[in-house]
Amino acid sequence: MRKKLSLSISALLAAVLTCVGTYAQTTQKRLLALSDSARMAYDFPAALEFCQKAIRLDSTARSRYEEPLILAQNGLSMMGYCSQPAVIARKVVSLKDFFLYYPLPEGSWRPTPNQLDSTGKHLMARAVYIPDNASEIYYSANDDDGIRNIYKTTLDGDLWSAPALIGERLTSASDEIYPMLSADGQTLYFASKGLYGMGGYDLYVSHWNKDTKDWDVPVNMGFPYSSPYDDLLFMNSEDGKYSLFASNRDCPKDSVCIYVLEYDEVPVRKSIDDVDELRQLAALEVMYEGTEEEEAGGQGTEPQNESTRRYVAKLKEVRALRDSLSAYRKHMDELRTMMATADPERKENIADVIASREEELPALNEALQKAVGQLQEIEMEFLSKGIVPDERKLEAEASRTDGGNTSHFEFTRREMGPKLQLRMSSTKPKINYSFKILNEARFADSNTLPDGLVYQIKLFSQPRKASLADLKGLSPVYERKTSSGYSYAAGLFNSYRDALSNINKVKSRGFRNAEIIAFSNGQSIGVSKARNLESELSVYIVVIYPENGQSLPEEVIARIHDYSGQDLIKTVDNGAVIFKVGPFDVKAEAESLASDIRAAGENSVSVTVSR
């Protein structure tokens, strides 16, 4: 009897625990859904609170809520840095060809799939932008793991170089799309789904660092450019008047809205604590949108008398000039306030902007005084004719027409360019056998690094030793004892380019903060220094002078591809066509390839040293 009772109690307890567990899981799912809904409604404080409640229910499931937790925290943080651009115009268009409505040269967008982007099936990225007379192309394409990265190819003679990733800082474990380079080539805008953001694609800007000769850490452009929705393809117009970007916030499915903003050279950011105010900012309402009657060409209350029409037009001009003058002075006051706390370099830039604006003030003042004088002349004309205009109606008419879209921005759909046809240098990606992703991770046989220059991908540091499960299939992994615990890094790479081509694989395994590190003769050195050293190292190039003076036989090309996996570049030297293969770190490898080429019938081959 006691045994049966004991079994009944055990079964009851098991049933209770199952019910409790099921209730907790159901509650967590509901809290996660509420968090997601709050985030999409820009209520980041509430989104964060819902995530934290879900974690408190079961702290062991924290990893399951890590991403929504980070998105909510990021959104909350970015509420402290909000821009307030003036919205000139906006237009909802189809996602499949929205980029054609941007003010860019006719035919500068090329359809996918093509030589650079072979997929052509991405939901957002539908074309590659190639400006007129381009000598370099920045574009987005899938890597071997299906993650979209930003690549660059450069025109060398009549051949385009083998595509290369543009930098470690501009890659993530998710997609980067629609890179747009500024006119001066010093600023890159792009959209990313994997960098510091608040969900969906956010907009980022990175500046070229002349000292490191690399792109700086990209910065999220923040509200209202970025949002919890998909925001993409930011650019500044060539005439310097507008900034444009697209977003699917408040849009039908398969559509985006293109926003045209007044270009702001030195944007002033402010903190927004109120969620409703943030929603209003993110809505990006146009400063002025005509009434249905105006859009239809109706007369409305427009005065029919020529004199009153002139009066209203001049009154509108006076108001616009006064508003411009007021905005000018306000902006200059804001610039002076910013300059007081800016660093020296930034202070100098702001001072230049202030000086430039001050030079324009006299002309603006003069235009205002002239318009006021002309308005007074019309009023005197009224008096001389005994006309007593209805000031209330004229004021209302001026207000109705005032503030219109003075930019006259017009959305014009351009045509897609012809199918892409680039002459690319032949290349075969290197296979680095020192780095693999296996079913089970493996530690390196020895943690001693080889002599010379090598790169690794740092995974993480922690107080305790890592288990194989912590390393998620990466091989080989090197363990180092530190003053605070243990540090782990994967792979051995002979060049920065090799390490860069593998870092996304590491990030996609869950190591979000993975970074490239470098060593020289076993000693840790900065990556910038390592790259400089790498550029100074002697390398070997195989140079081929084709016997027919123009091209290489197919058998020779096949030998090059099968044997070396190096770049094959065609150039012209003193009027003669030559082919170069390399670089090779080891002279014996270059000599071996040269022998194979001679065996294939091409005798004019040499090995040269390069740095």
Coordinates of C-alpha atoms in Angstrom, one line a residue:
M1 CA 0.0 0.0 0.0
R2 CA 2.8 2.4 1.0
K3 CA 4.6 1.5 -2.3
K4 CA 1.5 2.3 -4.4
L5 CA 1.1 5.6 -2.4
S6 CA 4.7 6.5 -3.0
L7 CA 4.4 5.8 -6.7
S8 CA 1.3 7.9 -6.9
I9 CA 3.0 10.9 -5.2
S10 CA 6.0 10.6 -7.5
A11 CA 3.7 10.6 -10.6
L12 CA 1.8 13.5 -9.2
L13 CA 5.0 15.5 -8.6
A14 CA 6.2 14.7 -12.1
A15 CA 2.9 15.8 -13.5
V16 CA 3.1 19.1 -11.5
L17 CA 6.6 19.7 -12.6
T18 CA 5.7 19.1 -16.2
C19 CA 2.7 21.5 -15.9
V20 CA 5.0 24.1 -14.3
G21 CA 7.6 23.7 -17.1
T22 CA 5.0 23.9 -19.8
Y23 CA 3.5 27.0 -18.2
A24 CA 6.9 28.6 -18.0
Q25 CA 7.7 27.9 -21.6
T26 CA 4.3 29.2 -22.8
T27 CA 4.8 32.3 -20.7
Q28 CA 8.3 32.8 -22.1
K29 CA 7.1 32.5 -25.7
R30 CA 4.3 35.1 -25.0
L31 CA 6.8 37.5 -23.4
L32 CA 9.1 37.1 -26.3
A33 CA 6.3 37.9 -28.7
L34 CA 5.3 40.9 -26.6
S35 CA 9.0 42.0 -26.6
D36 CA 9.1 41.8 -30.4
S37 CA 5.9 43.7 -30.8
A38 CA 7.1 46.4 -28.5
R39 CA 10.4 46.7 -30.3
M40 CA 8.6 47.1 -33.7
A41 CA 6.5 49.8 -32.1
Y42 CA 9.7 51.7 -31.0
D43 CA 8.9 51.0 -27.3
F44 CA 12.4 49.7 -26.5
P45 CA 12.0 50.1 -22.7
A46 CA 9.0 47.8 -22.7
A47 CA 10.8 45.4 -25.1
L48 CA 13.7 45.1 -22.8
E49 CA 11.5 44.6 -19.8
F50 CA 9.6 41.7 -21.5
C51 CA 12.9 40.0 -22.3
Q52 CA 14.2 40.3 -18.8
K53 CA 11.0 38.8 -17.4
A54 CA 11.3 35.9 -19.7
I55 CA 14.9 35.3 -18.6
R56 CA 13.9 35.5 -14.9
L57 CA 11.4 32.7 -15.5
D58 CA 14.3 30.4 -16.6
S59 CA 17.8 31.8 -16.5
T60 CA 19.1 28.6 -18.2
A61 CA 17.3 29.7 -21.4
R62 CA 19.1 33.1 -21.5
S63 CA 20.9 32.2 -24.8
R64 CA 17.5 31.8 -26.4
Y65 CA 16.6 35.4 -25.6
E66 CA 20.0 36.9 -26.2
E67 CA 19.3 38.3 -29.7
P68 CA 16.0 40.1 -28.8
L69 CA 17.6 41.3 -25.6
I70 CA 20.5 42.9 -27.5
L71 CA 18.2 44.4 -30.1
A72 CA 16.1 46.1 -27.3
Q73 CA 19.2 47.3 -25.5
N74 CA 20.6 48.7 -28.7
G75 CA 17.4 50.5 -29.6
L76 CA 17.2 52.0 -26.1
S77 CA 20.8 53.2 -26.3
M78 CA 20.3 54.8 -29.8
M79 CA 17.3 56.8 -28.4
G80 CA 20.0 59.0 -26.9
Y81 CA 21.4 60.0 -30.4
C82 CA 18.6 61.1 -32.7
S83 CA 18.9 63.3 -35.8
Q84 CA 16.0 65.4 -37.0
P85 CA 16.3 65.8 -40.8
A86 CA 13.9 67.8 -42.8
V87 CA 11.9 65.5 -45.1
I88 CA 11.4 66.9 -48.6
A89 CA 9.5 64.1 -50.3
R90 CA 8.8 60.4 -50.2
K91 CA 7.4 57.8 -52.5
V92 CA 6.2 54.2 -52.1
V93 CA 7.6 51.9 -54.9
S94 CA 8.1 48.3 -55.6
L95 CA 11.0 46.6 -53.7
K96 CA 12.1 44.8 -56.9
D97 CA 13.2 48.1 -58.6
F98 CA 13.1 50.8 -56.0
F99 CA 16.8 51.7 -56.7
L100 CA 15.9 52.9 -60.2
Y101 CA 14.1 55.9 -58.6
Y102 CA 17.3 57.3 -57.1
P103 CA 18.9 60.3 -58.8
L104 CA 21.7 58.3 -60.4
P105 CA 23.0 58.1 -64.0
E106 CA 20.8 56.2 -66.4
G107 CA 21.8 52.6 -66.8
S108 CA 24.1 52.5 -63.8
W109 CA 22.3 49.6 -62.1
R110 CA 23.0 46.1 -63.5
P111 CA 20.7 43.2 -63.1
T112 CA 21.5 40.0 -61.1
P113 CA 22.6 37.3 -61.4
N114 CA 25.9 38.4 -63.0
Q115 CA 29.7 37.9 -62.7
L116 CA 29.9 39.7 -59.4
D117 CA 26.6 38.5 -57.7
S118 CA 25.8 35.0 -59.0
T119 CA 22.7 34.4 -56.8
G120 CA 20.1 36.9 -58.0
K121 CA 17.6 35.6 -55.6
H122 CA 18.1 37.8 -52.5
L123 CA 15.0 39.4 -51.1
M124 CA 16.5 42.9 -50.8
A125 CA 19.6 43.1 -53.0
R126 CA 18.4 43.0 -56.6
A127 CA 21.1 44.8 -58.6
V128 CA 24.7 46.0 -58.6
Y129 CA 25.5 49.7 -58.9
I130 CA 28.3 50.5 -61.3
P131 CA 28.8 54.3 -61.9
D132 CA 30.0 55.7 -65.2
N133 CA 33.7 55.3 -65.9
A134 CA 34.1 53.4 -62.7
S135 CA 37.6 52.3 -61.9
E136 CA 36.5 50.4 -58.7
I137 CA 33.3 48.7 -57.8
Y138 CA 31.9 48.0 -54.3
Y139 CA 29.2 45.4 -54.3
S140 CA 27.5 42.8 -52.1
A141 CA 27.6 39.0 -52.9
N142 CA 27.3 35.7 -51.1
D143 CA 30.3 34.0 -49.6
D144 CA 30.7 30.2 -49.5
D145 CA 28.4 30.0 -46.5
G146 CA 25.6 32.0 -48.2
I147 CA 26.3 35.2 -46.1
R148 CA 26.4 38.4 -48.1
N149 CA 29.6 40.5 -47.7
I150 CA 30.9 43.7 -49.3
Y151 CA 33.6 43.1 -51.9
K152 CA 35.7 45.4 -54.1
T153 CA 37.2 44.9 -57.5
T154 CA 39.5 47.4 -59.2
L155 CA 40.2 48.0 -62.9
D156 CA 43.8 47.3 -63.8
G157 CA 44.4 48.1 -67.5
D158 CA 41.6 46.3 -69.2
L159 CA 41.0 43.6 -66.6
W160 CA 39.2 43.8 -63.3
S161 CA 41.0 42.4 -60.3
A162 CA 39.8 39.3 -58.4
P163 CA 37.1 40.4 -55.9
A164 CA 38.3 40.9 -52.3
L165 CA 36.6 41.6 -49.0
I166 CA 37.0 45.3 -48.1
G167 CA 37.8 44.8 -44.4
E168 CA 37.2 43.0 -41.1
R169 CA 35.3 45.8 -39.5
L170 CA 32.6 45.8 -42.2
T171 CA 31.7 42.1 -42.0
S172 CA 29.3 40.4 -39.6
A173 CA 27.7 37.0 -39.1
S174 CA 24.8 38.2 -41.3
D175 CA 24.3 40.1 -44.5
E176 CA 25.7 43.5 -45.7
I177 CA 24.1 44.9 -48.8
Y178 CA 23.9 48.0 -51.0
P179 CA 27.3 49.7 -50.4
M180 CA 27.4 53.2 -51.8
L181 CA 30.7 55.2 -52.0
S182 CA 30.7 59.0 -51.6
A183 CA 31.8 61.1 -54.5
D184 CA 35.2 61.7 -52.9
G185 CA 35.7 58.0 -52.1
Q186 CA 36.3 58.7 -48.4
T187 CA 32.9 57.6 -47.0
L188 CA 31.1 54.3 -47.5
Y189 CA 27.4 53.8 -46.6
F190 CA 25.8 50.4 -46.5
A191 CA 23.1 48.3 -44.8
S192 CA 23.7 45.4 -42.5
K193 CA 21.7 42.9 -40.6
G194 CA 24.5 41.6 -38.4
L195 CA 26.3 44.7 -37.0
Y196 CA 25.2 46.7 -33.9
G197 CA 21.6 47.5 -34.6
M198 CA 17.9 47.2 -33.5
G199 CA 16.6 44.6 -35.9
G200 CA 16.2 44.2 -39.7
Y201 CA 18.7 46.0 -41.9
D202 CA 20.1 49.2 -40.3
L203 CA 22.1 51.9 -42.1
Y204 CA 25.9 52.4 -41.4
V205 CA 28.6 54.8 -42.4
S206 CA 32.4 54.1 -42.4
H207 CA 35.2 56.5 -43.2
W208 CA 38.5 55.7 -44.9
N209 CA 41.4 56.0 -42.5
K210 CA 44.4 57.4 -44.4
D211 CA 46.8 56.4 -41.7
T212 CA 45.8 52.7 -41.4
K213 CA 44.8 52.6 -45.1
D214 CA 41.6 50.8 -44.0
W215 CA 37.9 51.5 -43.3
D216 CA 37.2 52.6 -39.8
V217 CA 34.7 50.9 -37.5
P218 CA 31.2 51.5 -39.1
V219 CA 28.8 53.5 -37.1
N220 CA 25.0 52.9 -37.0
M221 CA 23.4 56.1 -38.4
G222 CA 20.7 55.9 -35.8
F223 CA 17.2 57.3 -35.7
P224 CA 15.4 58.1 -38.0
Y225 CA 17.6 56.5 -40.7
S226 CA 17.8 53.2 -38.9
S227 CA 14.7 51.5 -37.4
P228 CA 13.5 48.1 -36.3
Y229 CA 12.4 47.6 -39.9
D230 CA 14.6 47.2 -43.0
D231 CA 16.4 50.4 -44.0
L232 CA 18.8 50.4 -46.9
L233 CA 20.6 52.2 -49.8
F234 CA 21.6 55.5 -48.3
M235 CA 23.2 58.1 -50.5
N236 CA 23.7 61.9 -50.9
S237 CA 22.8 63.4 -54.2
E238 CA 25.5 64.6 -56.5
D239 CA 24.3 68.3 -56.3
G240 CA 24.7 68.2 -52.5
K241 CA 21.1 69.1 -51.8
Y242 CA 19.5 65.8 -50.7
S243 CA 20.1 62.6 -48.8
L244 CA 18.0 59.6 -49.7
F245 CA 17.3 56.1 -48.3
A246 CA 14.6 53.5 -48.5
S247 CA 12.7 51.6 -45.8
N248 CA 9.8 49.2 -45.5
R249 CA 8.4 50.8 -42.4
D250 CA 4.7 51.7 -42.8
C251 CA 4.8 50.0 -46.3
P252 CA 2.7 47.3 -48.0
K253 CA 4.4 44.0 -48.5
D254 CA 7.0 43.8 -51.3
S255 CA 7.3 47.6 -51.2
V256 CA 9.6 50.3 -49.8
C257 CA 9.3 54.0 -49.2
I258 CA 12.0 56.2 -50.6
Y259 CA 12.6 59.2 -48.3
V260 CA 14.2 62.4 -49.6
L261 CA 15.8 64.5 -46.9
E262 CA 17.4 67.9 -46.9
Y263 CA 21.2 67.4 -46.8
D264 CA 22.5 68.3 -43.4
E265 CA 26.3 68.9 -43.4
V266 CA 26.7 68.8 -39.6
P267 CA 23.6 67.0 -38.1
V268 CA 22.7 67.9 -34.6
R269 CA 21.7 64.9 -32.5
K270 CA 19.5 65.0 -29.4
S271 CA 18.1 62.5 -26.9
I272 CA 14.5 61.4 -27.1
D273 CA 13.0 59.7 -24.1
D274 CA 9.3 59.8 -25.1
V275 CA 8.3 56.8 -27.2
D276 CA 5.5 58.7 -29.0
E277 CA 8.0 61.4 -30.0
L278 CA 10.3 58.7 -31.3
R279 CA 7.5 57.2 -33.4
Q280 CA 6.7 60.6 -34.8
L281 CA 10.3 61.1 -35.8
A282 CA 10.6 57.7 -37.4
A283 CA 7.4 58.4 -39.4
L284 CA 9.4 60.9 -41.4
E285 CA 6.4 63.1 -42.3
V286 CA 7.0 65.4 -45.3
M287 CA 7.3 69.0 -44.3
Y288 CA 4.6 70.0 -46.7
E289 CA 2.3 67.9 -48.8
G290 CA -0.2 69.6 -51.1
T291 CA -3.9 69.1 -50.7
E292 CA -5.8 66.8 -53.0
E293 CA -7.3 69.9 -54.7
E294 CA -3.8 71.3 -55.3
E295 CA -2.5 68.0 -56.7
A296 CA -5.5 67.9 -59.0
G297 CA -4.6 71.4 -60.3
G298 CA -7.7 73.0 -58.6
Q299 CA -7.9 76.7 -58.0
G300 CA -9.0 76.5 -54.3
T301 CA -9.1 79.9 -52.7
E302 CA -6.5 81.4 -55.0
P303 CA -7.2 85.1 -55.6
Q304 CA -8.3 85.8 -59.2
N305 CA -7.1 89.4 -59.2
E306 CA -3.6 89.7 -60.7
S307 CA -2.5 92.3 -58.0
T308 CA -3.6 90.0 -55.2
R309 CA -1.9 87.0 -56.8
R310 CA 1.4 89.1 -56.9
Y311 CA 0.8 90.1 -53.3
V312 CA 0.4 86.5 -52.1
A313 CA 3.4 85.3 -54.1
K314 CA 5.6 88.1 -52.6
L315 CA 4.2 87.5 -49.1
K316 CA 5.2 83.8 -49.5
E317 CA 8.7 84.8 -50.6
V318 CA 9.1 87.1 -47.6
R319 CA 8.0 84.4 -45.2
A320 CA 10.3 81.8 -46.9
L321 CA 13.3 84.2 -46.6
R322 CA 12.6 85.0 -43.0
D323 CA 12.3 81.3 -42.2
S324 CA 15.5 80.6 -44.0
L325 CA 17.3 83.4 -42.2
S326 CA 16.0 82.2 -38.8
A327 CA 17.0 78.6 -39.5
Y328 CA 20.4 79.8 -40.7
R329 CA 21.0 81.7 -37.4
K330 CA 19.7 78.9 -35.3
H331 CA 21.9 76.4 -37.1
M332 CA 25.0 78.6 -36.6
D333 CA 24.1 79.0 -32.9
E334 CA 24.0 75.2 -32.6
L335 CA 27.3 74.9 -34.5
R336 CA 28.9 77.4 -32.0
T337 CA 27.6 75.3 -29.1
M338 CA 29.0 72.1 -30.6
M339 CA 32.3 73.8 -31.3
A340 CA 32.7 74.7 -27.6
T341 CA 32.9 71.0 -26.6
A342 CA 34.4 69.5 -29.8
D343 CA 37.8 67.9 -30.1
P344 CA 40.5 70.0 -32.0
E345 CA 40.0 68.3 -35.4
R346 CA 36.2 68.5 -35.2
K347 CA 36.4 72.1 -33.9
E348 CA 38.4 73.1 -37.0
N349 CA 35.8 71.5 -39.3
I350 CA 32.9 73.2 -37.6
A351 CA 34.7 76.5 -37.7
D352 CA 35.1 76.2 -41.5
V353 CA 31.4 75.5 -41.8
I354 CA 30.5 78.5 -39.7
A355 CA 32.8 80.8 -41.7
S356 CA 31.2 79.5 -45.0
R357 CA 27.7 80.2 -43.6
E358 CA 28.6 83.7 -42.4
E359 CA 29.7 84.6 -45.9
E360 CA 26.3 83.7 -47.2
L361 CA 24.3 85.7 -44.6
P362 CA 24.7 89.2 -46.2
A363 CA 23.2 88.0 -49.5
L364 CA 20.3 86.4 -47.6
N365 CA 19.7 89.6 -45.7
E366 CA 19.8 91.6 -48.9
A367 CA 17.3 89.3 -50.6
L368 CA 14.9 89.6 -47.6
Q369 CA 15.1 93.5 -47.6
K370 CA 14.5 93.6 -51.3
A371 CA 11.4 91.3 -51.0
V372 CA 10.0 93.3 -48.1
G373 CA 10.4 96.5 -50.2
Q374 CA 8.6 95.0 -53.2
L375 CA 5.8 93.8 -50.9
Q376 CA 5.4 97.3 -49.5
E377 CA 5.2 98.7 -53.1
I378 CA 2.3 96.3 -53.8
E379 CA 0.5 97.5 -50.6
M380 CA 1.0 101.1 -51.7
E381 CA -0.4 100.2 -55.1
F382 CA -3.5 98.8 -53.4
L383 CA -3.9 102.1 -51.4
S384 CA -3.5 104.3 -54.5
K385 CA -6.3 102.4 -56.2
G386 CA -8.5 102.5 -53.2
I387 CA -8.4 98.7 -52.9
V388 CA -8.9 97.3 -49.4
P389 CA -7.8 93.6 -49.6
D390 CA -9.2 91.1 -47.2
E391 CA -6.0 90.5 -45.2
R392 CA -7.4 87.4 -43.4
K393 CA -8.0 85.7 -46.8
L394 CA -4.6 86.8 -48.2
E395 CA -2.9 85.5 -45.0
A396 CA -4.7 82.2 -45.3
E397 CA -3.8 81.9 -49.0
A398 CA -0.2 82.7 -48.2
S399 CA -0.2 80.1 -45.5
R400 CA -1.8 77.5 -47.8
T401 CA 0.9 78.0 -50.4
D402 CA 3.7 78.7 -48.0
G403 CA 6.1 75.9 -47.1
G404 CA 5.5 74.0 -50.3
N405 CA 8.0 71.6 -51.8
T406 CA 10.5 74.3 -52.8
S407 CA 13.0 71.6 -53.7
H408 CA 11.0 70.6 -56.7
F409 CA 12.3 67.1 -56.3
E410 CA 10.8 64.7 -58.8
F411 CA 10.9 61.0 -58.7
T412 CA 12.0 59.7 -62.1
R413 CA 12.3 56.0 -62.9
R414 CA 15.6 55.3 -64.6
E415 CA 16.2 52.3 -66.9
M416 CA 18.3 49.3 -65.9
G417 CA 21.7 49.0 -67.5
P418 CA 22.7 46.3 -69.9
K419 CA 23.8 42.9 -68.7
L420 CA 27.1 43.0 -66.9
Q421 CA 30.2 42.0 -68.9
L422 CA 33.5 42.5 -67.1
R423 CA 36.8 41.1 -68.2
M424 CA 38.0 39.6 -64.9
S425 CA 41.4 38.3 -64.1
S426 CA 41.4 34.5 -63.7
T427 CA 41.6 33.4 -60.1
K428 CA 41.1 30.4 -58.0
P429 CA 40.5 30.9 -54.2
K430 CA 43.2 29.6 -51.9
I431 CA 42.3 26.7 -49.7
N432 CA 43.8 27.1 -46.3
Y433 CA 44.1 23.6 -44.9
S434 CA 45.1 24.8 -41.5
F435 CA 41.5 25.9 -40.7
K436 CA 38.4 23.7 -40.9
I437 CA 34.9 23.4 -39.4
L438 CA 34.3 19.9 -38.3
N439 CA 31.6 18.0 -36.5
E440 CA 33.7 18.2 -33.4
A441 CA 36.3 20.9 -32.6
R442 CA 39.9 20.0 -32.3
F443 CA 42.7 21.7 -30.3
A444 CA 46.1 22.3 -32.0
D445 CA 48.7 19.6 -31.4
S446 CA 51.0 22.3 -30.1
N447 CA 50.2 25.9 -29.0
T448 CA 53.6 27.1 -30.2
L449 CA 53.3 29.3 -33.2
P450 CA 55.6 29.0 -36.2
D451 CA 58.3 31.6 -37.0
G452 CA 57.5 34.4 -39.4
L453 CA 54.3 36.4 -39.8
V454 CA 51.0 34.6 -39.0
Y455 CA 47.4 35.6 -38.4
Q456 CA 44.7 34.0 -36.2
I457 CA 41.1 34.6 -35.5
K458 CA 40.5 35.2 -31.8
L459 CA 37.4 33.6 -30.4
F460 CA 37.0 34.6 -26.8
S461 CA 38.7 34.8 -23.4
Q462 CA 37.3 33.4 -20.1
P463 CA 38.4 32.5 -16.6
R464 CA 38.0 28.7 -17.1
K465 CA 39.2 26.2 -19.6
A466 CA 37.0 25.8 -22.7
S467 CA 35.5 22.5 -23.6
L468 CA 35.3 21.1 -27.2
A469 CA 31.6 21.9 -27.2
D470 CA 32.4 25.6 -26.5
L471 CA 34.5 25.7 -29.7
K472 CA 31.6 24.7 -32.0
G473 CA 33.5 22.6 -34.5
L474 CA 36.4 25.0 -35.2
S475 CA 39.8 23.4 -35.9
P476 CA 42.5 23.9 -35.0
V477 CA 42.0 26.0 -31.8
Y478 CA 45.0 27.4 -29.9
E479 CA 44.8 27.8 -26.1
R480 CA 46.8 30.4 -24.3
K481 CA 47.1 31.0 -20.5
T482 CA 46.5 34.6 -19.5
S483 CA 46.7 36.5 -16.3
S484 CA 42.9 36.3 -16.0
G485 CA 42.2 32.8 -17.4
Y486 CA 42.4 31.5 -20.9
S487 CA 42.3 32.9 -24.4
Y488 CA 41.3 30.9 -27.5
A489 CA 42.1 31.6 -31.2
A490 CA 41.4 29.5 -34.4
G491 CA 43.5 28.7 -37.4
L492 CA 46.9 29.8 -38.8
F493 CA 46.8 32.1 -41.8
N494 CA 49.8 33.3 -43.8
S495 CA 48.1 36.5 -45.0
Y496 CA 45.5 39.0 -43.7
R497 CA 43.4 38.3 -46.8
D498 CA 43.2 34.6 -45.8
A499 CA 42.1 35.3 -42.3
L500 CA 39.6 37.9 -43.5
S501 CA 38.0 35.3 -45.9
N502 CA 37.4 33.0 -42.9
I503 CA 36.2 35.3 -40.2
N504 CA 32.6 35.3 -41.3
K505 CA 32.6 31.5 -40.9
V506 CA 33.7 32.0 -37.3
K507 CA 31.1 34.7 -36.6
S508 CA 28.3 32.6 -38.1
R509 CA 29.2 29.8 -35.6
G510 CA 28.1 32.2 -32.8
F511 CA 31.4 34.0 -32.0
R512 CA 30.0 37.5 -32.6
N513 CA 33.1 39.3 -31.3
A514 CA 35.6 37.3 -33.2
E515 CA 38.5 39.4 -34.5
I516 CA 41.8 39.0 -36.4
I517 CA 45.0 39.0 -34.4
A518 CA 48.6 38.8 -35.6
F519 CA 52.0 37.4 -34.5
S520 CA 55.5 37.8 -35.7
N521 CA 57.9 35.0 -34.6
G522 CA 55.5 34.0 -31.9
Q523 CA 55.1 37.5 -30.4
S524 CA 51.8 39.4 -30.6
I525 CA 51.8 42.5 -32.8
G526 CA 49.0 44.9 -34.0
V527 CA 47.2 43.9 -37.1
S528 CA 48.0 47.2 -38.8
K529 CA 51.7 46.6 -38.2
A530 CA 51.4 43.1 -39.4
R531 CA 49.8 44.2 -42.6
N532 CA 52.6 46.7 -43.2
L533 CA 55.1 44.0 -42.6
E534 CA 53.2 41.7 -45.0
S535 CA 53.4 44.3 -47.7
E536 CA 57.2 44.6 -47.2
L537 CA 57.9 40.9 -47.4
S538 CA 59.5 39.5 -50.6
V539 CA 57.2 37.5 -52.8
Y540 CA 57.7 35.8 -56.2
I541 CA 55.8 36.4 -59.4
V542 CA 55.8 34.1 -62.4
V543 CA 56.0 36.3 -65.6
I544 CA 54.9 34.8 -69.0
Y545 CA 55.5 36.3 -72.4
P546 CA 53.0 34.6 -74.7
E547 CA 54.6 33.3 -77.9
N548 CA 51.7 34.6 -80.1
G549 CA 52.0 38.0 -78.3
Q550 CA 48.4 38.1 -77.2
S551 CA 47.0 35.1 -75.3
L552 CA 48.0 31.9 -73.5
P553 CA 47.1 28.4 -74.7
E554 CA 44.2 26.7 -72.8
E555 CA 46.6 24.0 -71.6
V556 CA 48.8 26.6 -69.9
I557 CA 45.8 28.3 -68.3
A558 CA 44.6 24.9 -67.0
R559 CA 48.1 24.2 -65.5
I560 CA 48.0 27.6 -63.7
H561 CA 44.6 27.1 -62.3
D562 CA 45.1 23.5 -61.2
Y563 CA 48.5 24.0 -59.8
S564 CA 48.8 27.4 -58.1
G565 CA 45.3 28.8 -57.2
Q566 CA 46.9 32.2 -57.7
D567 CA 45.7 35.3 -59.5
L568 CA 46.3 35.4 -63.3
I569 CA 46.7 39.0 -64.5
K570 CA 47.1 40.3 -68.0
T571 CA 49.1 43.5 -68.4
V572 CA 51.0 45.5 -71.0
D573 CA 54.7 46.3 -70.5
N574 CA 56.4 48.5 -73.1
G575 CA 53.8 47.6 -75.6
A576 CA 54.1 43.9 -75.1
V577 CA 51.4 41.7 -73.6
I578 CA 52.5 39.7 -70.5
F579 CA 50.8 37.6 -67.9
K580 CA 51.6 37.5 -64.2
V581 CA 50.9 34.7 -61.8
G582 CA 51.3 35.1 -58.0
P583 CA 52.2 36.1 -55.5
F584 CA 54.1 33.1 -54.1
D585 CA 55.7 33.2 -50.6
V586 CA 58.1 30.4 -51.5
K587 CA 60.4 30.7 -54.5
A588 CA 60.4 26.9 -55.0
E589 CA 56.7 26.9 -55.6
A590 CA 57.0 29.7 -58.2
E591 CA 59.9 27.8 -59.9
S592 CA 57.9 24.6 -60.0
L593 CA 54.9 26.3 -61.7
A594 CA 57.3 27.9 -64.3
S595 CA 58.6 24.5 -65.1
D596 CA 55.1 23.2 -65.6
I597 CA 54.3 26.1 -68.0
R598 CA 57.5 25.4 -70.0
A599 CA 56.4 21.7 -70.2
A600 CA 53.1 22.8 -71.6
G601 CA 54.9 24.6 -74.5
E602 CA 55.2 28.2 -73.3
N603 CA 59.0 28.8 -73.0
S604 CA 59.2 32.5 -72.3
V605 CA 58.7 32.3 -68.6
S606 CA 60.6 33.9 -65.7
V607 CA 60.3 34.2 -61.9
T608 CA 60.8 37.7 -60.5
V609 CA 61.0 39.0 -56.9
S610 CA 58.4 41.6 -55.8
R611 CA 57.7 43.4 -52.5

